[in-house]
Amino acid sequence: MKKYLLPKGGQFYKANLHCHTNVSDGKLSPAEVKKLYMDHGYSIVAYTDHEVLIPQHENLSDEHFLALNAHELEVIEPGNGAEHKTRQRCHMCIIALEPDNVKQTCWHRSKYLWGNTVTHRDEVQFDDSLPDYTRAYSVRGINDVIRRARAAGFWVTYNHPVWSLEDPEQFLKYEGFNALEIYNHGCVVHGFDDDVPQIYDNFLKKGTRIYCVADDDNHCNRPEGHPRYDACGGFTMIKADRLEYRTVTKAMEAGHFYASNGPLIHELWYEDGEVHIKCDPAAKIVANYGVVRTELACAEEAPLTKATFTVKENDAYIRITVFAKDGKHAYTNAYFTDELMR
C-alpha cells in the first residue's frame, strides 16, 4: 500500500518563511514585499521582522496570498563593542499557528529592540500579567525560549547556523525546533555557507526528528540582478488543501513540504520497502540514509524525472536531494525508517 510522504491531494504553495521589511531592517514595506513575491510565483510569506510580532495577516491576505504572522528572535552571547561580530548567537523564526495568535512570547518591555523596531514597540501585544523575559545564551536558555514559543502556539525554525557562528557542541543540544533552515539564500549570496545538509544530518543522526526548510531571509536592500540580491531565491513548497491560514500551518506541522532553491518535486511516496520520487528534470538524485550509506541515480542520455530508492530495516532515515543541471537543488524532509515501516 502506498504511503504518501507528500499528500496525494491538495496543491503546492510556494512559501518564503523568513522575511524582513521596513518594520525592522528591510527596505520594502510589507505590501511591497507581497507584490514582489506574488510576481515571482509565491503564495505565502511569513513576515518575520526582528524582535516584533506585527500582524500582517488581516491586512495582506486574500484569495491568492497568505501572510503568516511571525517574528525573528535572537539570543546572543554577552559582550560589547567590536567583539559583537564574533559572538555566537541563535536566531529563530517564530510563526503563529493560528491567525489570531498575535501575543508575542518571551517579551521584554525595554530590551532587545533596535533600528526601526523601536518605533513599533507600542504595537506589540503581549501578556501584561507576565514579568519581562530576559534571554540567556546557553543551551538551557535557548531551549526555554523554544519551549515557551511552542507552548504558546508557535512553529519555530532554527536559522542560518553558519552565519550565527554556533558550534555543534551547542546547537545539537537544542530541543524542540520544528525545522532547520537547510538553505538560507540571503546568507549564501553574502558569502556564508548556509546551505547546510551536513548540519541537517548531524541533527538526524543524533535522533532529532526535525524538518527542513529553505528561506530567503530577504532584506531587499539591493536591486534585482545584483549578485547579492537576497529575494526570491529559496523557497519551501507546502502542500495543502487550500490557501487558508490554519490549513497551511497544519500542513507545516505535519511536514507536508519540501525545501528548494530551484527544482520542483511533484510526488513522493513509500511502497513495499522503496521510496519513489517524481521531479523536474534532474542531473542526479541522491538518497541519504544516515551513516555511511547513500544511493545515487545519475542522468546519462536524458535528464532524470523519477527515481526509486530502497529502504532497509537498519537504515536510520531516508532523505532525498534532487540536483538540477545548473547545480540548484531540492531537499525532502527526512523520513525515519521506523515510521515508514509502521
XYZ file of N, CA and C in Angstrom, residues 18-251:
702
model
N 10.876 33.279 5.935
C 11.836 34.129 6.653
C 12.013 35.406 5.840
N 11.432 36.504 6.325
C 11.335 37.723 5.526
C 11.428 38.953 6.414
N 12.135 39.983 5.934
C 12.255 41.244 6.667
C 11.758 42.404 5.822
N 11.066 43.328 6.470
C 10.527 44.511 5.812
C 11.056 45.757 6.522
N 10.520 46.916 6.134
C 10.953 48.156 6.801
C 10.406 48.295 8.214
N 9.649 47.294 8.665
C 9.287 47.254 10.084
C 10.545 47.032 10.930
N 11.524 46.304 10.374
C 12.798 46.124 11.090
C 13.932 46.676 10.236
N 14.678 45.827 9.532
C 15.843 46.315 8.797
C 15.769 46.044 7.300
N 14.581 45.783 6.771
C 14.413 45.621 5.336
C 14.104 46.945 4.660
N 14.166 46.951 3.330
C 13.913 48.180 2.571
C 12.451 48.344 2.202
N 11.779 47.242 1.865
C 10.417 47.314 1.345
C 9.382 47.261 2.456
N 8.232 47.835 2.186
C 7.109 47.746 3.115
C 6.505 46.351 3.024
N 5.695 45.952 3.998
C 5.025 44.647 3.897
C 4.214 44.488 2.619
N 3.524 45.532 2.187
C 2.735 45.451 0.953
C 3.638 45.315 -0.270
N 4.766 45.998 -0.274
C 5.707 45.878 -1.392
C 6.314 44.482 -1.450
N 6.577 43.893 -0.284
C 7.075 42.509 -0.244
C 6.034 41.567 -0.830
N 4.780 41.761 -0.483
C 3.715 40.927 -1.042
C 3.731 40.979 -2.562
N 3.771 42.171 -3.135
C 3.770 42.298 -4.597
C 4.990 41.625 -5.215
N 6.164 41.859 -4.635
C 7.383 41.255 -5.160
C 7.265 39.737 -5.206
N 6.839 39.145 -4.106
C 6.803 37.687 -4.041
C 5.676 37.106 -4.896
N 4.554 37.763 -4.968
C 3.500 37.283 -5.861
C 3.951 37.339 -7.315
N 4.705 38.369 -7.672
C 5.218 38.483 -9.043
C 6.175 37.342 -9.382
N 6.755 36.707 -8.364
C 7.679 35.593 -8.586
C 7.052 34.240 -8.232
N 5.729 34.182 -8.185
C 5.047 32.910 -8.052
C 4.832 32.401 -6.644
N 5.125 33.231 -5.638
C 4.907 32.828 -4.250
C 3.461 33.100 -3.846
N 2.958 32.240 -2.975
C 1.607 32.406 -2.420
C 1.627 32.698 -0.932
N 2.762 32.440 -0.260
C 2.829 32.546 1.206
C 4.119 33.264 1.598
N 3.993 34.220 2.510
C 5.160 34.843 3.135
C 4.907 34.929 4.632
N 5.870 34.466 5.417
C 5.838 34.695 6.862
C 6.628 35.976 7.126
N 5.974 36.950 7.704
C 6.599 38.248 7.978
C 7.329 38.163 9.316
N 8.622 37.898 9.234
C 9.413 37.588 10.426
C 10.357 38.735 10.770
N 9.823 39.935 10.908
C 10.686 41.059 11.261
C 11.324 40.830 12.621
N 12.516 41.402 12.780
C 13.290 41.190 14.003
C 12.540 41.705 15.231
N 12.366 40.839 16.197
C 12.023 41.178 17.584
C 10.602 41.694 17.818
N 9.835 41.972 16.758
C 8.467 42.460 16.979
C 7.489 41.684 16.108
N 6.449 41.154 16.733
C 5.388 40.484 16.009
C 4.336 41.537 15.662
N 4.370 42.003 14.426
C 3.394 42.980 13.947
C 2.491 42.246 12.959
N 1.265 41.920 13.324
C 0.418 41.075 12.479
C 0.200 41.675 11.092
N 0.362 40.851 10.057
C 0.132 41.278 8.675
C -0.981 40.485 8.002
N -1.472 39.429 8.680
C -2.421 38.525 8.033
C -3.694 39.251 7.578
N -4.327 39.981 8.458
C -5.598 40.614 8.103
C -5.422 41.706 7.051
N -4.283 42.384 7.063
C -4.057 43.478 6.114
C -3.726 42.986 4.710
N -3.015 41.875 4.600
C -2.432 41.496 3.319
C -3.004 40.224 2.708
N -3.607 39.351 3.480
C -4.071 38.070 2.943
C -5.307 38.250 2.078
N -5.357 37.471 1.010
C -6.534 37.425 0.148
C -6.612 36.037 -0.462
N -7.450 35.852 -1.466
C -7.638 34.502 -2.008
C -6.395 33.969 -2.722
N -5.448 34.840 -3.053
C -4.250 34.422 -3.774
C -2.974 34.520 -2.946
N -3.054 35.072 -1.744
C -1.846 35.319 -0.954
C -2.159 35.150 0.527
N -1.230 34.502 1.225
C -1.384 34.285 2.657
C -0.188 34.878 3.389
N -0.461 35.816 4.284
C 0.568 36.386 5.151
C 0.492 35.696 6.507
N 1.612 35.108 6.928
C 1.672 34.462 8.232
C 2.253 35.430 9.248
N 1.629 35.500 10.411
C 2.095 36.377 11.489
C 3.292 35.729 12.185
N 4.372 36.488 12.349
C 5.596 35.886 12.867
C 6.592 36.968 13.278
N 7.703 36.533 13.849
C 8.837 37.421 14.100
C 10.087 36.564 14.238
N 11.249 37.208 14.158
C 12.527 36.531 14.367
C 13.129 37.012 15.683
N 13.589 36.064 16.475
C 14.117 36.358 17.804
C 15.584 35.945 17.862
N 16.408 36.777 18.501
C 17.838 36.489 18.654
C 18.192 36.312 20.120
N 19.007 35.291 20.370
C 19.644 35.133 21.677
C 21.146 35.129 21.404
N 21.900 36.042 22.046
C 23.294 36.254 21.703
C 24.179 36.188 22.941
N 25.420 35.754 22.729
C 26.394 35.744 23.810
C 26.582 37.155 24.367
N 26.819 37.283 25.657
C 27.081 38.604 26.228
C 28.371 39.204 25.667
N 28.426 40.536 25.628
C 29.617 41.230 25.159
C 29.261 42.564 24.548
N 30.273 43.381 24.299
C 30.040 44.709 23.752
C 31.119 45.038 22.726
N 30.909 46.146 22.008
C 31.934 46.690 21.133
C 32.213 45.820 19.924
N 33.487 45.841 19.475
C 33.874 45.168 18.244
C 33.637 43.668 18.300
N 33.707 43.096 19.485
C 33.536 41.646 19.600
C 32.114 41.206 19.294
N 31.195 42.161 19.151
C 29.809 41.821 18.832
C 29.737 40.926 17.598
N 30.589 41.197 16.595
C 30.508 40.469 15.338
C 31.113 39.071 15.413
N 31.749 38.727 16.501
C 32.309 37.387 16.643
C 31.600 36.574 17.709
N 30.550 37.118 18.273
C 29.815 36.376 19.295
C 28.869 35.366 18.659
N 28.736 34.225 19.279
C 27.740 33.262 18.841
C 26.350 33.799 19.168
N 25.415 33.435 18.300
C 24.022 33.808 18.559
C 23.101 32.766 17.938
N 21.916 32.678 18.462
C 20.900 31.780 17.928
C 19.728 32.615 17.442
N 19.389 32.454 16.166
C 18.219 33.123 15.597
C 17.141 32.079 15.326
N 15.932 32.433 15.609
C 14.813 31.532 15.333
C 13.619 32.323 14.820
N 12.943 31.783 13.809
C 11.678 32.357 13.348
C 10.552 31.695 14.120
N 9.654 32.529 14.606
C 8.566 32.086 15.469
C 7.261 32.456 14.768
N 6.564 31.451 14.221
C 5.420 31.656 13.340
C 4.146 31.203 14.032
N 3.154 32.076 14.070
C 1.893 31.763 14.744
C 1.120 30.705 13.968
N 0.671 29.669 14.671
C -0.102 28.610 14.028
C -1.550 29.014 13.799
N -2.052 29.929 14.584
C -3.419 30.430 14.446
C -3.370 31.893 14.047
N -4.273 32.346 13.178
C -4.212 33.736 12.702
C -4.473 34.776 13.781
N -5.190 34.387 14.830
C -5.496 35.349 15.899
C -4.515 35.249 17.068
N -3.459 34.451 16.910
C -2.445 34.346 17.957
C -1.395 35.436 17.714
N -1.627 36.603 18.272
C -0.776 37.758 17.963
C -0.079 38.303 19.210
N -0.132 37.562 20.311
C 0.604 37.977 21.500
C 2.024 37.441 21.438
N 2.980 38.345 21.579
C 4.377 37.954 21.459
C 4.840 37.236 22.713
N 5.562 36.138 22.489
C 6.086 35.363 23.600
C 7.497 35.827 23.939
N 7.937 35.566 25.171
C 9.290 35.923 25.630
C 9.555 37.417 25.438
N 8.619 38.241 25.807
C 8.685 39.681 25.595
C 9.348 40.392 26.778
N 10.173 41.384 26.444
C 10.768 42.262 27.458
C 10.374 43.696 27.109
N 9.893 44.444 28.064
C 9.346 45.774 27.806
C 10.396 46.810 27.412
N 11.651 46.571 27.733
C 12.653 47.611 27.456
C 13.896 47.127 26.718
N 14.105 45.819 26.622
C 15.323 45.308 25.990
C 15.055 44.775 24.577
N 16.143 44.585 23.832
C 16.241 43.795 22.611
C 15.758 44.493 21.334
N 15.082 45.624 21.414
C 14.659 46.298 20.194
C 15.785 47.180 19.665
N 15.864 47.314 18.342
C 16.890 48.144 17.711
C 16.371 48.609 16.348
N 16.997 49.652 15.809
C 16.611 50.150 14.490
C 15.141 50.533 14.428
N 14.518 50.213 13.308
C 13.114 50.578 13.107
C 12.170 49.902 14.085
N 12.588 48.785 14.666
C 11.669 48.072 15.549
C 11.283 48.908 16.762
N 12.154 49.821 17.156
C 11.868 50.664 18.322
C 10.587 51.469 18.103
N 10.357 51.887 16.870
C 9.177 52.710 16.580
C 7.888 51.903 16.594
N 7.999 50.583 16.666
C 6.813 49.719 16.674
C 6.556 49.102 18.045
N 7.302 49.523 19.046
C 7.167 48.935 20.382
C 5.721 48.943 20.874
N 5.030 50.047 20.677
C 3.673 50.176 21.219
C 2.639 49.347 20.461
N 3.020 48.792 19.306
C 2.093 47.956 18.540
C 2.144 46.491 18.979
N 3.168 46.125 19.729
C 3.322 44.733 20.141
C 2.300 44.386 21.210
N 1.640 43.263 21.029
C 0.710 42.758 22.028
C 1.408 41.653 22.824
N 1.222 41.677 24.135
C 1.850 40.670 24.993
C 0.996 40.505 26.239
N 1.287 39.471 26.996
C 0.557 39.208 28.237
C 1.125 40.103 29.330
N 0.383 41.141 29.657
C 0.863 42.142 30.613
C 0.990 41.588 32.031
N 0.399 40.425 32.281
C 0.495 39.838 33.617
C 1.823 39.119 33.846
N 2.579 38.888 32.765
C 3.845 38.172 32.877
C 4.999 39.142 33.099
N 6.020 38.725 33.840
C 7.191 39.586 34.017
C 7.996 39.651 32.730
N 8.879 40.645 32.624
C 9.774 40.741 31.478
C 10.623 39.477 31.363
N 10.800 39.017 30.125
C 11.583 37.795 29.891
C 13.008 38.190 29.502
N 13.972 37.737 30.270
C 15.377 38.001 29.991
C 15.993 36.776 29.325
N 16.612 36.982 28.179
C 17.181 35.889 27.405
C 18.562 35.508 27.935
N 18.864 34.227 27.870
C 20.164 33.730 28.315
C 20.767 32.879 27.215
N 21.980 33.244 26.760
C 22.637 32.446 25.723
C 23.309 31.230 26.362
N 22.561 30.156 26.364
C 23.026 28.863 26.843
C 22.067 27.841 26.268
N 22.454 26.589 26.299
C 21.545 25.543 25.827
C 20.237 25.604 26.599
N 20.339 25.731 27.893
C 19.126 25.786 28.721
C 18.289 27.005 28.378
N 18.951 28.163 28.198
C 18.214 29.387 27.911
C 17.506 29.337 26.571
N 18.171 28.823 25.553
C 17.557 28.750 24.227
C 16.461 27.700 24.205
N 16.682 26.574 24.846
C 15.618 25.571 24.912
C 14.394 26.092 25.641
N 14.601 26.994 26.584
C 13.467 27.581 27.288
C 12.652 28.477 26.362
N 13.341 29.241 25.505
C 12.625 30.065 24.526
C 11.821 29.186 23.584
N 12.448 28.112 23.075
C 11.749 27.205 22.164
C 10.524 26.612 22.847
N 10.712 26.143 24.070
C 9.605 25.511 24.805
C 8.461 26.489 25.010
N 8.771 27.711 25.408
C 7.730 28.705 25.637
C 7.007 29.062 24.345
N 7.753 29.207 23.257
C 7.127 29.547 21.980
C 6.216 28.429 21.493
N 6.685 27.193 21.589
C 5.846 26.060 21.177
C 4.593 25.973 22.043
N 4.750 26.147 23.354
C 3.608 26.070 24.265
C 2.599 27.173 23.992
N 3.074 28.311 23.478
C 2.195 29.439 23.191
C 1.554 29.345 21.807
N 1.821 28.260 21.081
C 1.145 28.047 19.807
C 1.905 28.551 18.595
N 3.242 28.477 18.642
C 4.058 28.920 17.521
C 4.858 27.756 16.949
N 5.196 27.880 15.675
C 6.060 26.949 14.935
C 7.426 27.596 14.850
N 8.493 26.875 15.232
C 9.789 27.512 15.456
C 10.867 26.885 14.575
N 11.595 27.735 13.840
C 12.680 27.257 12.995
C 14.027 27.727 13.541
N 15.055 26.919 13.300
C 16.434 27.257 13.654
C 17.115 27.805 12.400
N 17.579 29.048 12.486
C 18.030 29.772 11.298
C 19.550 29.810 11.155
N 20.002 29.788 9.898
C 21.388 30.042 9.450
C 22.465 29.783 10.512
N 22.718 28.536 10.869
C 23.701 28.244 11.921
C 25.127 28.651 11.566
N 25.498 28.671 10.274
C 26.859 29.067 9.903
C 27.053 30.553 10.147
N 26.147 31.375 9.643
C 26.207 32.817 9.896
C 26.242 33.097 11.391
N 25.545 32.286 12.168
C 25.418 32.512 13.603
C 26.657 32.123 14.394
N 27.629 31.492 13.731
C 28.898 31.100 14.369
C 28.710 30.079 15.485
N 27.615 29.329 15.425
C 27.362 28.371 16.502
C 28.121 27.073 16.277
N 28.535 26.466 17.367
C 29.267 25.205 17.342
C 28.300 24.026 17.502
N 28.628 22.877 16.870
C 27.778 21.694 17.052
C 27.617 21.296 18.515
N 28.652 21.514 19.319
C 28.543 21.184 20.743
C 27.408 21.946 21.409
N 27.056 23.079 20.810
C 25.954 23.889 21.330
C 24.640 23.515 20.652
N 24.595 23.651 19.307
C 23.283 23.571 18.655
C 22.701 22.169 18.618
N 23.537 21.136 18.708
C 22.980 19.789 18.702
C 22.271 19.437 20.006
N 22.373 20.312 20.992
C 21.658 20.120 22.253
C 20.338 20.893 22.295
N 20.052 21.638 21.242
C 18.770 22.339 21.199
C 17.649 21.329 21.005
N 16.539 21.567 21.662
C 15.418 20.633 21.622
C 14.121 21.370 21.309
N 13.345 20.796 20.401
C 12.003 21.306 20.171
C 11.813 22.122 18.914
N 12.877 22.397 18.150
C 12.688 23.105 16.894
C 11.811 22.284 15.952
N 10.885 22.944 15.270
C 10.098 22.266 14.247
C 10.929 21.986 13.001
N 11.798 22.946 12.645
C 12.535 22.814 11.391
C 13.877 23.513 11.479
N 14.805 23.040 10.668
C 16.104 23.659 10.453
C 16.071 24.370 9.105
N 16.639 25.550 9.060
C 16.798 26.261 7.799
C 17.980 25.626 7.055
N 17.689 24.693 6.170
C 18.742 23.953 5.473
C 19.394 24.819 4.398
N 18.666 25.813 3.907
C 19.206 26.738 2.913
C 18.694 28.134 3.226
N 19.636 29.076 3.405
C 19.294 30.479 3.639
C 19.895 31.290 2.496
N 19.038 31.762 1.607
C 19.502 32.409 0.383
C 20.251 33.710 0.682
N 19.730 34.501 1.610
C 20.389 35.759 1.940
C 21.809 35.557 2.428
N 22.005 34.559 3.274
C 23.354 34.269 3.770
C 24.253 33.764 2.651
N 23.731 32.886 1.799
C 24.546 32.317 0.727
C 25.032 33.405 -0.232
N 24.155 34.328 -0.641
C 24.588 35.356 -1.598
C 25.538 36.367 -0.951
N 25.595 36.388 0.371
C 26.547 37.249 1.066
C 27.830 36.512 1.435
N 27.979 35.266 0.973
C 29.242 34.564 1.141
C 29.315 33.589 2.290
N 28.221 33.392 3.022
C 28.203 32.416 4.113
C 27.724 31.060 3.578
N 28.294 30.002 4.080
C 27.954 28.667 3.589
C 26.729 28.120 4.332
N 25.619 28.834 4.199
C 24.409 28.396 4.892
C 23.498 27.578 3.989
N 24.122 26.690 3.212
C 23.453 25.576 2.547
C 23.974 24.352 3.293
N 23.193 23.861 4.271
C 23.779 23.037 5.334
C 23.153 21.641 5.463
N 23.147 20.835 4.397
C 22.625 19.473 4.558
C 23.405 18.664 5.580
N 24.711 18.949 5.725
C 25.506 18.189 6.701
C 25.053 18.477 8.121
N 24.633 19.723 8.397
C 24.124 20.035 9.725
C 22.769 19.360 9.939
N 21.965 19.296 8.891
C 20.701 18.558 8.988
C 20.987 17.102 9.359
N 21.964 16.496 8.684
C 22.321 15.111 9.018
C 22.843 14.991 10.444
N 23.556 15.991 10.916
C 24.034 15.951 12.303
C 22.870 15.818 13.277
N 21.829 16.618 13.060
C 20.639 16.516 13.912
C 19.987 15.144 13.762
N 19.829 14.701 12.523
C 19.115 13.447 12.270
C 19.849 12.249 12.843
N 21.169 12.204 12.676
C 21.946 11.065 13.180
C 21.940 11.011 14.700
N 21.710 12.162 15.301
C 21.576 12.212 16.761
C 20.198 11.700 17.206
N 19.285 11.554 16.246
C 17.937 11.085 16.551
C 16.909 12.184 16.659
N 17.312 13.435 16.381
C 16.384 14.561 16.441
C 15.459 14.523 15.233
N 14.169 14.509 15.469
C 13.189 14.451 14.385
C 12.766 15.883 14.066
N 13.330 16.397 12.995
C 13.189 17.797 12.655
C 13.025 17.913 11.148
N 12.221 18.867 10.709
C 12.022 19.106 9.288
C 13.087 20.070 8.771
N 13.087 20.297 7.436
C 13.991 21.283 6.856
C 13.230 22.214 5.925
N 13.631 23.479 5.928
C 13.019 24.498 5.085
C 14.112 25.270 4.353
N 13.747 25.883 3.226
C 14.631 26.798 2.506
C 13.963 28.160 2.482
N 14.715 29.177 2.859
C 14.160 30.526 3.008
C 15.065 31.562 2.355
N 14.533 32.762 2.237
C 15.312 33.883 1.697
C 16.038 34.680 2.770
N 15.354 34.963 3.893
C 15.905 35.909 4.863
C 16.168 37.239 4.155
N 15.223 37.646 3.332
C 15.422 38.794 2.459
C 15.294 40.125 3.194
N 16.111 41.077 2.744
C 16.034 42.458 3.201
C 15.807 43.417 2.029
N 16.082 42.928 0.813
C 15.817 43.678 -0.422
C 16.527 45.030 -0.451
N 17.733 45.083 0.087
C 18.495 46.330 0.111
C 19.273 46.567 -1.177
N 19.261 45.591 -2.097
C 19.935 45.739 -3.380
C 18.965 45.406 -4.495
N 19.181 45.954 -5.700
C 18.228 45.740 -6.792
C 18.291 44.325 -7.339
N 17.189 43.885 -7.917
C 17.152 42.577 -8.556
C 18.212 42.509 -9.648
N 18.930 41.417 -9.718
C 20.023 41.277 -10.664
C 21.387 41.495 -10.045
N 21.414 42.162 -8.889
C 22.668 42.347 -8.174
C 23.133 40.994 -7.644
N 24.457 40.715 -7.660
C 24.917 39.394 -7.188
C 24.580 39.115 -5.731
N 24.270 40.162 -4.955
C 23.902 39.944 -3.553
C 22.406 40.201 -3.318
N 21.631 40.125 -4.377
C 20.175 40.262 -4.236
C 19.649 39.066 -3.451
N 18.889 39.325 -2.394
C 18.574 38.254 -1.445
C 17.116 37.799 -1.450
N 16.362 38.166 -2.474
C 14.944 37.785 -2.510
C 14.678 36.755 -3.602
N 13.654 35.934 -3.359
C 13.117 35.009 -4.366
C 14.150 33.987 -4.840
N 14.973 33.507 -3.893
C 15.981 32.513 -4.239
C 15.771 31.176 -3.559
N 15.293 31.180 -2.335
C 14.998 29.946 -1.610
C 13.511 29.884 -1.310
N 12.971 28.681 -1.278
C 11.536 28.566 -1.019
C 11.200 27.206 -0.436
N 10.083 27.166 0.251
C 9.516 25.934 0.786
C 8.192 25.694 0.091
N 8.033 24.531 -0.501
C 6.793 24.182 -1.203
C 5.905 23.403 -0.244
N 4.807 24.033 0.147
C 3.882 23.459 1.125
C 2.674 22.904 0.385
N 2.329 21.659 0.654
C 1.160 21.069 0.007
C -0.006 21.045 0.979
N -1.068 21.730 0.597
C -2.239 21.861 1.469
C -3.505 21.855 0.612
N -4.624 21.611 1.244
C -5.892 21.536 0.516
C -6.338 22.893 -0.015
N -5.981 23.962 0.680
C -6.383 25.293 0.235
C -5.490 26.334 0.899
N -5.518 27.534 0.338
C -4.698 28.625 0.837
C -5.453 29.334 1.961
N -5.493 28.655 3.098
C -6.182 29.160 4.287
C -5.234 29.006 5.465
N -5.226 29.967 6.355
C -4.183 30.064 7.375
C -3.974 28.757 8.130
N -4.991 28.268 8.783
C -4.803 27.089 9.633
C -4.583 25.826 8.804
N -5.146 25.758 7.605
C -4.889 24.612 6.745
C -3.414 24.540 6.382
N -2.827 25.689 6.077
C -1.410 25.744 5.717
C -0.525 25.423 6.919
N -0.822 25.994 8.075
C 0.045 25.734 9.227
C -0.093 24.287 9.724
N -1.255 23.669 9.533
C -1.371 22.239 9.851
C -0.496 21.415 8.919
N -0.425 21.799 7.643
C 0.458 21.115 6.701
C 1.912 21.285 7.121
